[in-house]
Amino acid sequence: MGDLAITSVMTRESLEESGFSQGDEVTALVKAINVVLVK
């Protein structure tokens, strides 16, 4: 697909529950009414 970096802001509790670790390969599914792009 390409080299894309996506940053996520989440609570520590959500991070711990997710089981993600630094360097994990994941798929991002985006469901949002508003998306803000910052340059």
CSV table of C-alpha atoms in Angstrom, one decimal:
chain,number,residue,atom,x,y,z
A,1,MET,CA,0.0,0.0,0.0
A,2,GLY,CA,2.8,2.4,0.7
A,3,ASP,CA,4.7,4.0,3.5
A,4,LEU,CA,2.2,6.0,5.5
A,5,ALA,CA,2.5,7.2,9.1
A,6,ILE,CA,-0.7,7.7,11.1
A,7,THR,CA,-0.7,9.2,14.6
A,8,SER,CA,-3.4,8.3,17.0
A,9,VAL,CA,-4.3,10.0,20.3
A,10,MET,CA,-5.8,7.6,22.8
A,11,THR,CA,-6.0,7.2,26.5
A,12,ARG,CA,-3.4,5.0,28.3
A,13,GLU,CA,-6.2,2.7,29.3
A,14,SER,CA,-7.3,2.2,25.7
A,15,LEU,CA,-3.7,1.6,24.6
A,16,GLU,CA,-3.3,-1.0,27.3
A,17,GLU,CA,-6.6,-2.7,26.4
A,18,SER,CA,-5.7,-2.7,22.6
A,19,GLY,CA,-2.6,-4.8,23.2
A,20,PHE,CA,-0.6,-2.7,20.7
A,21,SER,CA,3.1,-2.4,21.1
A,22,GLN,CA,5.6,-0.1,19.5
A,23,GLY,CA,6.5,-1.3,16.0
A,24,ASP,CA,3.3,-3.4,15.5
A,25,GLU,CA,1.9,-3.4,12.0
A,26,VAL,CA,-1.8,-2.4,12.1
A,27,THR,CA,-4.6,-1.4,9.7
A,28,ALA,CA,-6.3,1.9,10.3
A,29,LEU,CA,-10.0,2.1,9.8
A,30,VAL,CA,-11.3,5.7,9.9
A,31,LYS,CA,-14.9,6.5,10.7
A,32,ALA,CA,-15.5,10.2,11.3
A,33,ILE,CA,-17.9,13.0,10.6
A,34,ASN,CA,-15.1,15.6,10.8
A,35,VAL,CA,-11.5,15.1,9.6
A,36,VAL,CA,-8.9,17.8,10.2
A,37,LEU,CA,-5.8,17.8,8.0
A,38,VAL,CA,-2.8,19.8,9.3
A,39,LYS,CA,0.1,20.8,7.1
